[in-house]
Coordinates of C-alpha atoms in Angstrom, one line a residue:
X16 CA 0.0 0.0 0.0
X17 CA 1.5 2.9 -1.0
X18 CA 0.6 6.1 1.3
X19 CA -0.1 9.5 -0.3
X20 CA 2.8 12.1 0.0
X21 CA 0.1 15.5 1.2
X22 CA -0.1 18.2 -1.4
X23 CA 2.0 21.0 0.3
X24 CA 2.4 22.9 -2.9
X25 CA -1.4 23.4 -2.9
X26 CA -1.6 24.4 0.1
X27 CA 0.8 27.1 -0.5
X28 CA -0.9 28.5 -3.3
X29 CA -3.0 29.7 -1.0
X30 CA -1.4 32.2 -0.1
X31 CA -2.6 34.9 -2.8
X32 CA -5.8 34.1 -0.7
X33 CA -4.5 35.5 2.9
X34 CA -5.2 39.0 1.9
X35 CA -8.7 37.9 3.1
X36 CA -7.4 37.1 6.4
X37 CA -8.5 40.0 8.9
X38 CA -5.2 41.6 10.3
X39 CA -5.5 40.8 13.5
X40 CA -5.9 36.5 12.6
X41 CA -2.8 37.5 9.9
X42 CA -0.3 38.9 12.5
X43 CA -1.2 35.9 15.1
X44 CA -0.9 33.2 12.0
X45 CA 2.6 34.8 11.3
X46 CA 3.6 34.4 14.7
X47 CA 2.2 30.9 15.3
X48 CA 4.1 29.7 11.6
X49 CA 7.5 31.3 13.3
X50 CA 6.9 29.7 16.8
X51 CA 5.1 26.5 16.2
X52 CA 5.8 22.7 15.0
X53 CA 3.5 22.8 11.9
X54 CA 2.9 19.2 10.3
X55 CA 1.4 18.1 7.1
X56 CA -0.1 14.4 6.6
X57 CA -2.9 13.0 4.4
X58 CA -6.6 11.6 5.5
X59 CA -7.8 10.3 1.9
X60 CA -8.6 13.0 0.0
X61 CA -7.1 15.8 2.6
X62 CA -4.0 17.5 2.8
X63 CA -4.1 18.2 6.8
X64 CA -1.8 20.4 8.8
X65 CA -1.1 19.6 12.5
X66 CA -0.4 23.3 13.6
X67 CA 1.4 23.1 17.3
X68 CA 0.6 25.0 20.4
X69 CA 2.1 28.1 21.2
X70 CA 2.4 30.6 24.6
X71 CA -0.9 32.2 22.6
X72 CA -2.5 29.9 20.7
X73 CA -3.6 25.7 21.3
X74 CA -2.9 23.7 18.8
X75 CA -5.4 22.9 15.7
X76 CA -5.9 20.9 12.7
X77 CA -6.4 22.5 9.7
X78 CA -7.9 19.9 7.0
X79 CA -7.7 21.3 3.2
X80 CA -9.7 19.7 0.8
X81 CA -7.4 21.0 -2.4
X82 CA -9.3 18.8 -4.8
X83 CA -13.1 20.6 -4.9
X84 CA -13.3 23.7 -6.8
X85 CA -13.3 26.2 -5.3
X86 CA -10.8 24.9 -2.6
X87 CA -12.3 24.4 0.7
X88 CA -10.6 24.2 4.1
X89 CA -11.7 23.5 7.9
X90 CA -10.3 24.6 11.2
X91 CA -11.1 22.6 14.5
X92 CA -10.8 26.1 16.6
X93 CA -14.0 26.9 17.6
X94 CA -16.0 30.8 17.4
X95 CA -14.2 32.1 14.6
X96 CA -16.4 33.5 12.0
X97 CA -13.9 34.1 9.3
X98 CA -12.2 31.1 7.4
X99 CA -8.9 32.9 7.2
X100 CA -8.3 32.0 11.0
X101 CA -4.6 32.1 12.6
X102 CA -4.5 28.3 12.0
X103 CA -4.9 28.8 8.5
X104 CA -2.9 31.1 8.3
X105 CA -0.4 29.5 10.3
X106 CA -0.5 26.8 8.0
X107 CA -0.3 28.5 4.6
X108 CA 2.6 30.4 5.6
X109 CA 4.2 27.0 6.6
X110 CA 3.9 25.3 3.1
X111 CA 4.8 28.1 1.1
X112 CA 8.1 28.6 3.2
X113 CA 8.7 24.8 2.4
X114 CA 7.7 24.5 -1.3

């Protein structure tokens, strides 16, 4: 069985999308890529990122569905109304400083 390398390069073209991002969930997502142990793994379909804790933020996971048009993500954090949250963010930031 061969297992499914995640899509980090899609992920990271995501990041023309982060001027969406309030400023306030971009500045905290720039910190937590800096400061935290950011993962990516696959679940089928899903590229997922495993964004770590920090002094500020708990840690997350970030599940990207790259396939579906448009691109769709989730965020387990909880009371965030915008889907550019600091997790996402965090995460984005992440793949494109490794692609």
């Amino acid at each position: 069985m061969t297992t499914k390398s995640p899509n980090i390069a899609g992920v990271a073209a995501l990041t023309d999308g982060l001027d969406h991002a309030r400023s306030s969930d971009r500045h905290a997502g720039e910190q937590i890529a800096e400061q935290a142990e950011i993962n990516f793994s696959t679940d089928q379909d899903l590229t997922v990122a495993s964004v770590g804790s920090t002094a500020e933020s708990g840690g997350r996971t970030v599940r990207f569905a790259l396939g579906e048009h448009p691109v769709s993500w989730s965020c387990t954090c909880v009371g965030d109304d915008s889907p550019w949250c600091k997790h996402v963010v965090a995460a984005v930031l992440a793949a494109d400083r490794r692609h």
